[in-house]
Coordinates of C-alpha atoms in Angstrom, one line a residue:
M1 CA 10.8 -51.7 66.6
V2 CA 12.9 -52.5 69.7
N3 CA 9.4 -52.4 71.7
R4 CA 7.9 -54.8 69.4
I5 CA 11.1 -56.9 69.5
N6 CA 10.6 -57.2 73.7
N7 CA 6.7 -56.6 74.1
D8 CA 6.3 -59.5 70.4
P9 CA 7.6 -62.8 71.1
A10 CA 6.6 -63.8 68.0
Y11 CA 7.7 -60.9 66.1
S12 CA 11.4 -61.6 67.6
E13 CA 11.9 -65.0 67.0
S14 CA 10.7 -64.2 63.1
L15 CA 13.3 -61.7 62.7
T16 CA 15.8 -64.4 64.6
E17 CA 15.3 -67.1 61.9
D18 CA 14.8 -64.2 59.2
L19 CA 18.7 -63.2 60.6
A20 CA 20.0 -66.8 60.5
S21 CA 18.6 -67.8 57.2
T22 CA 20.0 -64.7 55.7
E23 CA 23.3 -65.4 57.4
T24 CA 23.2 -68.8 55.9
E25 CA 22.4 -68.4 52.3
A26 CA 25.5 -67.1 50.2
V27 CA 25.3 -63.9 48.5
W28 CA 24.4 -64.2 44.7
F29 CA 27.8 -63.3 43.7
A30 CA 29.8 -64.9 45.8
S31 CA 30.6 -68.2 44.0
E32 CA 31.9 -65.5 41.2
D33 CA 35.7 -66.6 40.2
I34 CA 38.4 -65.4 38.1
T35 CA 38.5 -66.8 34.8
E36 CA 41.2 -67.0 32.2
A37 CA 39.7 -63.7 30.3
D38 CA 40.7 -62.2 33.7
E39 CA 44.2 -63.2 33.9
P40 CA 46.4 -60.5 31.9
Y41 CA 43.7 -57.8 34.6
L42 CA 45.5 -59.8 37.5
P43 CA 48.3 -57.9 38.7
P44 CA 47.1 -54.8 39.2
L45 CA 44.2 -56.5 41.9
L46 CA 46.6 -58.8 43.3
A47 CA 49.1 -55.7 44.2
D48 CA 45.9 -53.8 45.4
S49 CA 44.7 -57.1 47.6
F50 CA 48.2 -57.3 48.9
H51 CA 48.9 -53.8 49.5
Q52 CA 45.2 -54.0 51.8
W53 CA 46.1 -57.0 53.7
I54 CA 49.0 -55.4 54.6
N55 CA 47.2 -52.8 56.5
E56 CA 44.9 -55.3 57.7
A57 CA 47.7 -57.6 59.1
D58 CA 49.2 -54.2 60.7
G59 CA 51.3 -55.4 63.6
L60 CA 51.5 -59.1 62.7
S61 CA 54.9 -60.4 64.5
L62 CA 55.8 -62.3 61.0
L63 CA 56.4 -58.6 59.6
R64 CA 58.3 -57.6 61.7
S65 CA 60.7 -60.4 61.9
G66 CA 60.9 -60.8 57.8
E67 CA 59.5 -60.5 54.5
F68 CA 56.3 -61.5 52.6
S69 CA 56.2 -61.7 48.7
L70 CA 53.2 -62.6 46.0
F71 CA 53.9 -63.8 43.1
G72 CA 51.6 -64.2 40.0
A73 CA 51.2 -67.0 37.7
D74 CA 54.0 -65.7 35.8
R75 CA 56.3 -65.8 38.6
G76 CA 57.0 -62.5 38.8
R77 CA 56.9 -61.0 41.9
I78 CA 53.9 -58.4 42.3
A79 CA 54.3 -56.5 45.3
A80 CA 56.6 -57.4 48.8
A81 CA 56.5 -56.0 52.2
G82 CA 57.8 -56.5 55.6
H83 CA 61.4 -56.6 57.5
H84 CA 64.0 -57.7 54.1
G85 CA 67.8 -58.2 56.1
A86 CA 70.5 -57.0 55.1
D87 CA 72.0 -60.0 55.4
W88 CA 69.7 -61.8 52.6
Q89 CA 71.4 -61.1 49.5
E90 CA 73.4 -64.4 49.4
G91 CA 71.7 -67.3 48.4
Y92 CA 67.9 -65.6 49.1
A93 CA 67.1 -64.8 45.2
E94 CA 68.3 -68.8 44.4
L95 CA 66.3 -70.3 47.5
L96 CA 63.7 -67.9 46.9
E97 CA 62.8 -68.9 42.9
D98 CA 63.3 -72.8 44.1
V99 CA 60.6 -72.3 46.3
I100 CA 58.0 -70.3 44.0
S101 CA 58.3 -72.8 41.5
S102 CA 57.9 -75.4 43.7
V103 CA 55.2 -74.6 44.4
F104 CA 53.4 -73.7 41.6
E105 CA 54.6 -77.5 40.4
R106 CA 53.3 -79.5 43.5
E107 CA 50.7 -77.1 44.3
I108 CA 51.0 -77.4 47.9
A109 CA 52.7 -75.5 50.5
I110 CA 56.3 -75.4 50.6
S111 CA 59.6 -74.8 52.8
A112 CA 62.9 -74.7 52.4
S113 CA 66.1 -73.4 54.5
S114 CA 69.1 -71.9 54.6
D115 CA 72.1 -72.0 56.8
T116 CA 71.3 -68.5 57.7
L117 CA 67.0 -68.2 56.1
H118 CA 63.8 -70.0 56.0
L119 CA 61.1 -69.2 53.4
V120 CA 57.6 -71.0 53.5
G121 CA 55.8 -70.7 50.1
V122 CA 51.9 -71.4 50.2
P123 CA 49.7 -71.3 47.3
I124 CA 46.8 -69.2 46.5
R125 CA 43.8 -70.8 44.9
K126 CA 40.7 -70.1 42.5
R127 CA 37.0 -70.7 44.4
T128 CA 35.6 -72.8 42.2
D129 CA 38.3 -75.1 40.3
D130 CA 41.1 -74.7 43.1
R131 CA 43.7 -73.7 40.4
I132 CA 46.4 -71.7 41.9
F133 CA 46.6 -68.2 41.0
S134 CA 48.9 -66.6 43.3
V135 CA 52.0 -67.7 46.1
L136 CA 52.5 -65.5 48.8
C137 CA 55.9 -66.3 50.3
Y138 CA 57.8 -65.4 53.7
A139 CA 61.2 -65.0 54.2
A140 CA 62.8 -64.6 57.7
Q141 CA 66.2 -65.7 59.5
S142 CA 66.5 -69.3 60.4
E143 CA 65.2 -69.3 64.5
A144 CA 61.4 -70.5 65.2
S145 CA 61.3 -74.2 63.8
S146 CA 59.7 -74.4 60.0
A147 CA 56.6 -75.6 61.4
Q148 CA 55.6 -73.0 63.0
Y149 CA 56.5 -70.9 60.4
A150 CA 54.6 -72.7 57.8
Q151 CA 52.0 -72.8 59.6
S152 CA 51.5 -69.1 59.6
V153 CA 52.5 -68.3 56.7
E154 CA 49.2 -70.7 55.7
I155 CA 46.9 -69.0 58.0
C156 CA 48.5 -65.8 56.5
G157 CA 47.4 -66.9 52.4
F158 CA 43.9 -68.2 53.6
H159 CA 43.4 -63.9 55.0
F160 CA 45.2 -62.8 51.6
R161 CA 43.0 -64.9 50.1
S162 CA 39.6 -63.5 51.2
C163 CA 41.2 -60.3 51.2
F164 CA 41.4 -60.2 47.0
Y165 CA 38.4 -61.9 46.8
R166 CA 36.3 -59.4 48.9
R167 CA 38.3 -56.8 46.5
F168 CA 37.4 -59.0 43.6
E169 CA 33.6 -58.9 44.4
H170 CA 34.0 -55.2 44.9
L171 CA 35.2 -54.6 41.4
F172 CA 32.6 -57.3 40.3
V173 CA 29.8 -55.0 41.8
Q174 CA 31.5 -52.1 41.1
D175 CA 31.5 -53.6 37.0
L176 CA 27.9 -54.6 37.7
L177 CA 26.9 -50.8 38.8
L178 CA 29.1 -49.3 35.6
Q179 CA 27.1 -51.9 33.5
Q180 CA 23.6 -51.0 34.8
K181 CA 24.5 -47.3 34.8
Q182 CA 25.4 -47.8 31.0
T183 CA 22.1 -49.9 30.3
E184 CA 20.6 -47.3 32.0
K185 CA 21.9 -44.3 29.3
E186 CA 21.7 -46.7 27.1
A187 CA 17.7 -47.1 27.8
K188 CA 17.1 -43.1 28.6
R189 CA 19.2 -42.7 24.9
R190 CA 17.1 -45.3 23.0
D191 CA 13.5 -43.4 24.8
A192 CA 14.9 -40.2 23.9
L193 CA 15.7 -40.9 20.4
F194 CA 12.2 -42.8 20.3
L195 CA 10.5 -39.3 21.4
A196 CA 12.9 -37.2 19.1
A197 CA 12.3 -40.0 15.9
K198 CA 8.2 -39.3 16.8
R199 CA 8.5 -35.7 17.3
L200 CA 10.2 -35.4 13.9
Y201 CA 7.9 -38.3 11.7
D202 CA 5.5 -36.4 13.5
Q203 CA 6.2 -33.3 11.6
I204 CA 4.6 -32.3 8.0
D205 CA 6.4 -28.5 7.5
V206 CA 10.3 -28.8 6.6
S207 CA 10.6 -25.6 9.2
S208 CA 9.1 -27.4 11.5
V209 CA 11.1 -30.7 10.6
L210 CA 14.4 -28.4 11.0
S211 CA 13.6 -26.7 13.8
E212 CA 12.7 -30.0 15.9
M213 CA 15.6 -32.0 14.4
L214 CA 18.0 -29.2 15.7
S215 CA 16.5 -29.1 19.1
S216 CA 17.1 -32.7 20.4
L217 CA 20.2 -32.8 19.1
E218 CA 21.1 -29.7 21.7
Q219 CA 18.5 -31.7 24.2
L220 CA 20.4 -34.8 23.6
Y221 CA 24.1 -33.5 23.2
P222 CA 23.7 -30.5 26.0
N223 CA 28.1 -29.7 25.6
S224 CA 28.0 -29.4 22.1
E225 CA 27.4 -26.8 19.0
V226 CA 25.1 -27.7 16.2
H227 CA 24.8 -26.6 12.6
L228 CA 22.8 -27.5 9.4
Y229 CA 24.3 -27.2 6.4
L230 CA 21.1 -27.8 4.0
S231 CA 22.3 -28.1 -0.3
Q232 CA 19.4 -26.8 -1.5
D233 CA 17.6 -23.7 -0.8
H234 CA 15.5 -22.6 1.8
L235 CA 14.4 -19.6 4.0
N236 CA 14.0 -21.3 7.8
G237 CA 15.1 -18.0 9.8
D238 CA 17.2 -20.0 11.5
E239 CA 20.8 -19.1 11.9
R240 CA 21.7 -23.2 12.5
V241 CA 21.0 -23.6 9.2
K242 CA 23.1 -22.5 6.1
P243 CA 23.8 -23.8 2.8
L244 CA 26.2 -25.8 2.2
V245 CA 28.8 -24.3 -0.1
F246 CA 31.5 -25.9 -1.7
K247 CA 35.0 -23.8 -1.5
N248 CA 37.7 -26.7 -0.8
A249 CA 35.9 -30.3 -0.8
A250 CA 39.2 -32.0 -0.4
H251 CA 40.3 -30.3 3.5
D252 CA 36.5 -29.0 4.1
L253 CA 34.9 -31.8 6.4
V254 CA 31.1 -30.9 5.8
A255 CA 31.9 -31.0 1.9
K256 CA 33.8 -34.6 2.0
A257 CA 31.2 -35.9 3.9
F258 CA 28.8 -34.8 2.0
L259 CA 30.8 -36.1 -1.4
D260 CA 31.5 -39.2 0.5
G261 CA 28.1 -40.2 1.6
R262 CA 29.7 -41.4 5.1
S263 CA 30.8 -39.4 8.4
E264 CA 33.7 -37.6 9.2
T265 CA 35.6 -36.5 12.1
E266 CA 38.3 -33.4 12.8
H267 CA 40.2 -33.5 15.9
D268 CA 41.5 -29.9 16.9
R269 CA 45.0 -29.6 19.1
D270 CA 43.1 -28.5 21.9
G271 CA 40.8 -31.6 22.8
T272 CA 37.3 -29.9 20.2
I273 CA 36.2 -32.4 18.4
R274 CA 33.8 -32.0 15.4
L275 CA 31.3 -34.6 13.7
A276 CA 29.9 -34.4 10.3
V277 CA 27.2 -36.8 9.0
P278 CA 25.2 -36.8 5.2
M279 CA 21.5 -36.0 6.3
T280 CA 20.0 -38.8 4.0
G281 CA 16.6 -39.9 2.6
K282 CA 15.3 -43.1 0.1
Q283 CA 16.1 -40.1 -2.5
A284 CA 18.9 -38.1 -1.9
A285 CA 21.5 -36.5 0.7
Y286 CA 20.2 -32.9 1.8
G287 CA 22.7 -31.6 4.0
V288 CA 24.8 -32.3 5.9
L289 CA 24.6 -32.3 10.1
C290 CA 28.0 -31.3 12.1
M291 CA 28.5 -31.1 15.3
T292 CA 31.2 -29.6 17.7
I293 CA 32.4 -31.1 20.9
G294 CA 34.5 -29.5 23.4
P295 CA 37.5 -31.0 24.9
G296 CA 36.6 -34.1 26.9
K297 CA 32.9 -34.1 26.6
W298 CA 32.2 -37.1 23.8
D299 CA 31.9 -40.3 24.4
E300 CA 32.1 -42.4 21.4
A301 CA 29.5 -44.9 21.9
D302 CA 27.2 -41.8 21.5
L303 CA 28.4 -41.7 17.9
P304 CA 25.8 -44.7 16.4
A305 CA 23.1 -42.7 18.0
F306 CA 24.1 -39.6 16.6
L307 CA 24.3 -41.7 13.5
L308 CA 20.9 -42.6 13.5
L309 CA 19.3 -39.4 14.4
A310 CA 20.9 -38.1 11.6
D311 CA 18.9 -40.7 9.4
T312 CA 15.7 -40.6 11.2
A313 CA 16.4 -36.7 10.5
G314 CA 16.9 -37.0 6.8
S315 CA 13.7 -39.3 6.0
A316 CA 11.6 -37.2 8.2
F317 CA 12.7 -33.8 6.3
E318 CA 12.7 -35.7 3.0
N319 CA 8.7 -36.8 4.0
A320 CA 8.2 -33.3 4.8
K321 CA 9.3 -32.5 1.2
L322 CA 7.6 -34.7 -0.9
Y323 CA 4.4 -33.4 1.2
E324 CA 5.1 -29.9 0.6
Q325 CA 6.1 -30.5 -3.4
S326 CA 2.8 -32.6 -3.4
N327 CA 1.0 -29.6 -1.7
L328 CA 2.3 -27.2 -3.9
L329 CA 2.3 -29.4 -7.3
I330 CA -1.3 -29.2 -6.1
N331 CA -1.3 -25.4 -5.3
E332 CA 0.3 -25.1 -8.9
L333 CA -2.1 -27.6 -10.9
R334 CA -4.9 -25.2 -8.8
L335 CA -3.0 -21.9 -9.9
I336 CA -3.2 -23.3 -13.2
N337 CA -6.5 -24.3 -13.9
E338 CA -7.9 -21.0 -12.7
L339 CA -5.6 -18.8 -14.9
T340 CA -6.8 -21.3 -17.6
K341 CA -10.3 -20.8 -17.2
R342 CA -10.2 -17.4 -16.3
L343 CA -7.7 -16.8 -19.5
N344 CA -10.7 -18.4 -21.9
Q345 CA -13.0 -16.4 -21.1
S346 CA -11.9 -13.5 -22.6
L347 CA -11.1 -13.5 -26.9
R348 CA -9.3 -10.6 -26.2
L349 CA -5.1 -10.2 -27.3
K350 CA -5.1 -7.0 -25.1
E351 CA -7.3 -8.2 -22.0
I352 CA -5.5 -11.6 -22.3
F353 CA -2.5 -9.3 -21.6
Q354 CA -3.7 -7.4 -18.6
F355 CA -5.1 -10.5 -17.2
A356 CA -2.2 -12.0 -17.0
T357 CA -0.1 -9.5 -15.4
S358 CA -2.1 -8.9 -12.9
E359 CA -2.3 -12.6 -12.3
L360 CA 1.0 -13.4 -12.9
L361 CA 2.0 -10.4 -10.1
K362 CA 0.1 -12.3 -7.7
I363 CA 1.0 -15.8 -7.8
F364 CA 4.2 -15.0 -7.7
D365 CA 4.4 -11.9 -5.4
A366 CA 6.7 -9.8 -7.6
D367 CA 6.7 -5.9 -8.0
Y368 CA 6.4 -5.5 -11.8
C369 CA 5.3 -7.7 -14.8
C370 CA 5.6 -7.1 -18.1
V371 CA 4.1 -9.2 -21.2
L372 CA 5.7 -8.0 -24.4
Q373 CA 4.2 -8.7 -28.0
M374 CA 6.5 -9.7 -30.9
N375 CA 5.3 -7.8 -33.6
K376 CA 6.6 -10.2 -36.9
E377 CA 5.7 -7.0 -39.9
K378 CA 8.4 -4.3 -37.9
D379 CA 10.2 -6.8 -36.4
Q380 CA 10.5 -5.5 -32.4
F381 CA 8.5 -6.3 -29.5
V382 CA 5.5 -4.4 -28.3
V383 CA 4.9 -3.7 -24.5
M384 CA 1.4 -4.9 -24.4
S385 CA 0.9 -4.6 -20.6
S386 CA 2.5 -3.8 -17.4
N387 CA 2.0 -2.5 -13.6
F388 CA 5.5 0.4 -14.5
P389 CA 3.4 2.8 -16.7
A390 CA 6.5 4.2 -17.5
L391 CA 7.1 1.0 -19.8
A392 CA 3.3 1.0 -21.8
S393 CA 3.2 1.0 -25.8
E394 CA 7.5 0.5 -24.8
R395 CA 9.1 -0.8 -28.3
F396 CA 12.5 -2.9 -28.5
S397 CA 14.4 -4.8 -30.9
P398 CA 14.6 -8.4 -30.6
E399 CA 18.1 -8.0 -29.7
Y400 CA 16.9 -6.0 -27.1
G401 CA 17.5 -6.6 -22.9
F402 CA 16.6 -10.2 -21.9
C403 CA 13.2 -10.2 -23.9
G404 CA 15.7 -10.5 -26.7
M405 CA 17.8 -13.6 -24.8
V406 CA 14.6 -15.2 -24.8
Y407 CA 13.7 -14.4 -27.8
R408 CA 16.5 -16.5 -29.2
T409 CA 17.5 -19.1 -26.9
R410 CA 13.7 -19.7 -26.8
E411 CA 14.5 -20.8 -23.6
P412 CA 13.0 -19.3 -19.9
L413 CA 15.4 -16.9 -17.8
I414 CA 16.2 -17.0 -14.1
I415 CA 18.5 -13.6 -12.4
S416 CA 19.2 -14.0 -9.3
D417 CA 20.8 -10.8 -9.1
Y418 CA 21.0 -8.6 -11.6
W419 CA 23.0 -5.9 -10.6
H420 CA 26.1 -8.5 -9.6
T421 CA 25.6 -10.8 -12.8
R422 CA 24.2 -7.5 -15.6
V423 CA 24.3 -10.1 -18.5
V424 CA 22.6 -7.4 -20.7
T425 CA 21.1 -3.8 -20.3
S426 CA 17.2 -4.0 -19.0
K427 CA 15.0 -0.8 -19.1
L428 CA 13.2 -2.3 -16.7
M429 CA 15.0 -3.9 -14.3
D430 CA 16.7 -0.3 -14.6
N431 CA 13.9 1.8 -14.4
T432 CA 12.6 0.0 -10.9
G433 CA 14.8 -1.4 -9.3
S434 CA 15.0 -4.0 -9.7
R435 CA 17.3 -7.3 -8.8
S436 CA 15.5 -10.6 -8.5
L437 CA 14.4 -11.5 -12.4
I438 CA 12.3 -14.9 -14.1
A439 CA 11.2 -14.5 -17.9
A440 CA 9.2 -17.1 -20.0
P441 CA 8.7 -16.9 -23.6
I442 CA 5.2 -17.4 -25.6
I443 CA 5.6 -19.6 -27.7
V444 CA 2.5 -20.4 -30.5
D445 CA 3.3 -23.1 -33.3
G446 CA 6.5 -23.2 -32.2
E447 CA 7.6 -19.5 -32.7
V448 CA 7.8 -17.1 -30.1
V449 CA 5.4 -14.5 -30.0
G450 CA 5.8 -12.5 -27.4
V451 CA 7.9 -12.6 -23.4
I452 CA 6.8 -12.9 -20.1
L453 CA 9.5 -10.5 -17.4
V454 CA 8.5 -10.9 -13.7
T455 CA 10.6 -9.1 -11.7
H456 CA 11.4 -8.1 -7.5
K457 CA 13.8 -5.9 -5.9
V458 CA 14.9 -8.2 -3.3
P459 CA 18.1 -10.5 -4.9
N460 CA 17.6 -14.4 -4.8
F461 CA 13.7 -13.8 -4.1
F462 CA 12.4 -16.2 -6.9
S463 CA 13.3 -20.1 -6.8
Y464 CA 13.6 -22.5 -9.4
E465 CA 9.9 -24.2 -8.3
N466 CA 9.0 -20.5 -9.7
Y467 CA 11.0 -20.9 -12.5
K468 CA 9.6 -23.5 -13.5
L469 CA 6.1 -22.3 -12.8
L470 CA 6.1 -19.5 -15.3
Q471 CA 7.3 -22.0 -18.1
V472 CA 4.3 -23.8 -17.5
M473 CA 1.7 -20.7 -17.2
S474 CA 3.7 -18.9 -20.5
T475 CA 2.1 -21.9 -21.7
H476 CA -1.2 -21.6 -21.0
I477 CA -1.1 -17.9 -21.8
G478 CA 0.2 -18.9 -25.5
L479 CA -2.7 -20.8 -25.9
A480 CA -5.3 -18.1 -25.0
V481 CA -3.1 -15.9 -27.0
T482 CA -3.6 -18.9 -30.0
N483 CA -7.3 -18.9 -29.3
A484 CA -7.6 -15.2 -29.3
S485 CA -5.7 -14.8 -32.7
L486 CA -8.0 -17.4 -33.7
H487 CA -11.0 -15.7 -33.0
A488 CA -9.7 -12.3 -34.0
E489 CA -8.8 -14.1 -37.5
V490 CA -12.3 -15.9 -37.9
R491 CA -14.0 -12.9 -37.2
R492 CA -12.9 -11.0 -39.4
M493 CA -12.7 -13.6 -42.6
V494 CA -16.7 -13.3 -40.9
I495 CA -16.8 -9.5 -41.0
T496 CA -15.1 -8.9 -44.2
D497 CA -15.6 -9.4 -47.9
N498 CA -13.0 -11.7 -49.2
L499 CA -12.3 -9.7 -52.9
T500 CA -12.1 -6.0 -51.7
G501 CA -11.1 -6.2 -48.1
L502 CA -14.0 -4.0 -47.0
H503 CA -16.6 -4.8 -44.3
A504 CA -19.3 -7.1 -44.5
R505 CA -22.7 -5.5 -44.8
H506 CA -24.5 -7.4 -41.8
Y507 CA -20.9 -5.8 -39.6
L508 CA -22.1 -2.1 -41.4
N509 CA -25.7 -2.7 -40.4
E510 CA -24.7 -3.7 -37.0
Q511 CA -22.3 -1.0 -36.7
I512 CA -24.7 1.5 -37.6
Q513 CA -27.1 0.0 -35.5
N514 CA -24.8 0.7 -32.6
R515 CA -24.2 3.9 -32.9
Q516 CA -27.9 5.6 -33.6
R517 CA -28.4 4.3 -29.8
K518 CA -25.2 7.2 -28.4
D519 CA -24.8 9.0 -31.3
P520 CA -26.7 12.4 -32.2
F521 CA -26.2 12.0 -35.9
G522 CA -24.4 10.1 -38.7
A523 CA -24.9 10.0 -42.4
L524 CA -24.6 7.2 -45.2
I525 CA -23.1 6.7 -48.3
L526 CA -23.7 4.4 -51.4
V527 CA -22.1 3.9 -54.0
D528 CA -22.4 2.3 -57.1
I529 CA -20.0 1.4 -60.4
D530 CA -21.5 3.0 -63.9
Y531 CA -21.9 -0.1 -66.4
F532 CA -20.4 -2.3 -64.6
K533 CA -22.3 -4.8 -66.7
K534 CA -20.4 -3.2 -69.5
V535 CA -17.3 -3.2 -67.8
N536 CA -17.8 -7.6 -67.2
D537 CA -18.1 -7.5 -70.4
T538 CA -15.7 -6.5 -72.0
F539 CA -12.6 -7.1 -70.4
G540 CA -14.0 -9.6 -68.0
H541 CA -14.6 -11.0 -64.6
Q542 CA -11.3 -10.7 -63.7
V543 CA -10.6 -7.1 -64.4
G544 CA -14.1 -6.6 -63.0
D545 CA -12.6 -8.0 -60.0
Q546 CA -9.5 -5.5 -60.3
I547 CA -12.1 -2.5 -60.8
L548 CA -14.0 -3.3 -57.5
I549 CA -10.2 -3.1 -55.5
Q550 CA -9.6 -0.4 -56.9
V551 CA -12.6 1.2 -55.7
S552 CA -12.8 0.2 -52.4
N553 CA -8.8 0.7 -51.9
I554 CA -10.5 4.3 -53.2
I555 CA -13.0 4.7 -50.3
N556 CA -10.3 3.1 -47.5
A557 CA -8.1 6.2 -48.7
S558 CA -10.5 8.7 -48.4
I559 CA -12.1 7.9 -45.1
R560 CA -11.4 8.9 -41.2
Q561 CA -10.5 5.8 -39.5
G562 CA -13.4 5.7 -37.8
D563 CA -15.9 5.5 -40.9
I564 CA -17.3 1.9 -41.3
A565 CA -16.8 0.9 -45.0
A566 CA -18.6 -2.3 -46.5
R567 CA -20.0 -4.1 -49.8
W568 CA -23.7 -3.7 -49.4
G569 CA -23.5 -6.3 -52.4
G570 CA -22.2 -6.9 -56.1
E571 CA -20.8 -3.8 -57.1
E572 CA -22.1 -1.7 -54.9
L573 CA -20.3 -0.3 -51.5
A574 CA -21.5 1.7 -48.7
V575 CA -19.7 4.0 -46.2
Y576 CA -20.9 5.1 -43.2
L577 CA -19.6 8.1 -41.4
P578 CA -20.7 8.4 -37.9
G579 CA -20.8 12.2 -36.3
I580 CA -21.1 13.4 -39.6
R581 CA -24.4 15.2 -41.7
A582 CA -25.5 15.3 -44.5
E583 CA -23.1 18.1 -46.4
Q584 CA -20.4 17.3 -45.3
A585 CA -21.0 13.3 -46.3
Y586 CA -21.9 14.8 -49.3
R587 CA -18.2 16.1 -49.9
I588 CA -16.9 12.9 -49.0
A589 CA -18.9 11.5 -51.5
E590 CA -17.6 14.0 -54.0
R591 CA -14.3 13.3 -53.3
I592 CA -14.3 9.0 -53.6
R593 CA -16.3 10.3 -57.1
I594 CA -13.5 12.4 -58.5
H595 CA -10.8 9.8 -57.6
V596 CA -12.5 6.7 -58.4
E597 CA -12.6 8.2 -62.5
A598 CA -9.1 10.0 -62.3
E599 CA -7.2 6.9 -60.8
T600 CA -9.4 3.5 -61.9
D601 CA -8.1 1.6 -64.9
P602 CA -10.0 1.0 -66.9
V603 CA -11.4 4.2 -66.3
V604 CA -14.6 4.0 -64.3
T605 CA -17.1 6.4 -62.8
V606 CA -19.3 5.9 -59.5
S607 CA -22.9 7.3 -58.6
C608 CA -23.4 7.9 -55.3
G609 CA -26.6 8.4 -52.8
V610 CA -25.5 10.4 -49.6
S611 CA -28.7 10.3 -46.4
E612 CA -28.6 11.0 -43.1
W613 CA -30.4 10.3 -39.5
T614 CA -30.8 12.6 -36.3
F615 CA -32.1 11.7 -33.1
E616 CA -34.7 14.1 -33.9
N617 CA -36.2 12.1 -36.4
E618 CA -39.2 10.1 -35.7
K619 CA -37.9 7.1 -37.2
I620 CA -34.6 6.1 -36.5
S621 CA -33.3 2.7 -38.0
V622 CA -30.7 0.9 -40.3
E623 CA -33.9 0.2 -42.7
S624 CA -35.2 3.7 -43.3
L625 CA -31.6 5.2 -43.4
F626 CA -30.9 2.7 -46.4
Y627 CA -33.8 3.6 -47.8
R628 CA -33.4 6.8 -48.5
A629 CA -29.2 6.3 -48.9
D630 CA -30.8 4.2 -51.9
M631 CA -33.6 6.6 -53.2
A632 CA -30.9 9.3 -54.2
L633 CA -28.6 6.9 -55.5
Y634 CA -31.2 5.9 -58.0
E635 CA -32.1 9.3 -59.4
A636 CA -28.3 9.8 -59.7
K637 CA -28.7 7.1 -61.8
N638 CA -31.7 8.6 -63.8
N639 CA -29.9 11.5 -63.9
G640 CA -27.0 10.5 -66.0
R641 CA -24.0 8.2 -63.6
N642 CA -21.6 9.6 -62.1
C643 CA -23.2 12.2 -60.2
I644 CA -24.2 12.3 -56.1
F645 CA -28.0 13.1 -54.6
V646 CA -28.5 13.4 -51.3
G647 CA -31.8 11.4 -50.2
Q648 CA -34.8 13.8 -48.3
S649 CA -35.3 13.0 -44.7

């Protein structure tokens, strides 16, 4: 650069002009001046400026021969320096007070003398309006002329004034820099808050929102320890997320902040500060953010940012919670729809209970499930389905265990820890080692027809959402049970003769046809009440019906559980005996004939025709089996009635 200045006259001239221009232009803050708002803070600034001036004026002869004093606008002495004579006490204070008062009143430099002292007071004026804000006073022995003192002190006043404004400008710049630093800090904080809020709102998962919130707080406040106390169940896996417990709300900072809905501050003796701020959304308060800051690490200016972040976190948490609940509701509706569809595919109660058990185990990720049905005739619960084999077909009183509680209250039930809240004894819970339980009644037509028990070995496993979902699913299981029961009743009515309680003829035909496909042989007995028309004519049709019922009951009592008795038509009844040959069928028919004659009132007799089929027959059919039995019955009637004949193949 030096070479360029020497070798380039044009550049040298331009640089000289720039420097001259810079020297003539005032610095932008040179016109700044003190204001009325600064007056309370002037004494320390004046004292600091006075000492700086004394340092710069070191060696000044006036300092060796006299004393400089500085007075503020309140006319009180701020600072003093120089030589103070030992014989100045007499009259010095009064003379000094007069000089200072005169300067402030007349706003000019004032000189005053006594026999031994000479004092000069000069005003120190502001830059802008020449108002006096201070007075510099000099006192010395009366040796030199007053004019000499006055001129020198006035020059010193100008020097002090320049020192004062230099110091003022320095503080002004310091304030500007501090303000700029604070502005930059606020800008950075706003940027950090904006980014934190953006990251929070970008999350749609509750756990992600909580983790992001805690991470943002650690970044914004690195010297703090942050915890979140949630008012609802949430398994986050983060040790900083804890449940909100109300033990002593009056003295607990966190509980108080949650209940009062405002921030709370606590100061420890060592200077540690604890802040508790409720994390709220539009619908509710979800928890409390608690931050602990070490001594000297907290700036009150950070509080608005912390409150804003807590509000943002509350809104983000609420949005994520609503999204989670929406997904949960959609998933529940899908599960309910799928369960209902699958349940309605079956019309058999046993299948419905078994399917419900397997599905509930998967839906709730449970260890055990048990479905019980109420047997009204025996007034007891029967285990219809369970993945715990020891409970298969177990029977319990309506007063026993959790099924009894649900039966009496008609309400669903949730147990967080059976080991700690053993309200009743439960064979299911004790034998399986389960600790968590949700239960719901199966209600049909306003009556409890069954109970669902779902358990897990881990305590506090089931959530409130699980509890509500089981309640909904039990309703749909109840509807499936109703449909199956109605279907079973309709089918029973279709295949049953209303008068005798025996099966209908078409059902008998279907069963024989099915048996002929898989059995090696079977037999058929046709039973006809002798002179039944005469009974009706003599005693009336009501007695005739009673005779039919009596004979039907005797037939049911004379055959096995797997045998099929039916009303074939009119006074004719039929019994199919699967896996029975003609000889044994004859003995069964004889037993029926004997009991009818002995037990009916009025006494009637029956004639029977027996036939059989085997897999060796050339033609196996229901029609041929009935034809042979009918021919045998015809022979029995032609041979005096009250006897049995066996049809030939």
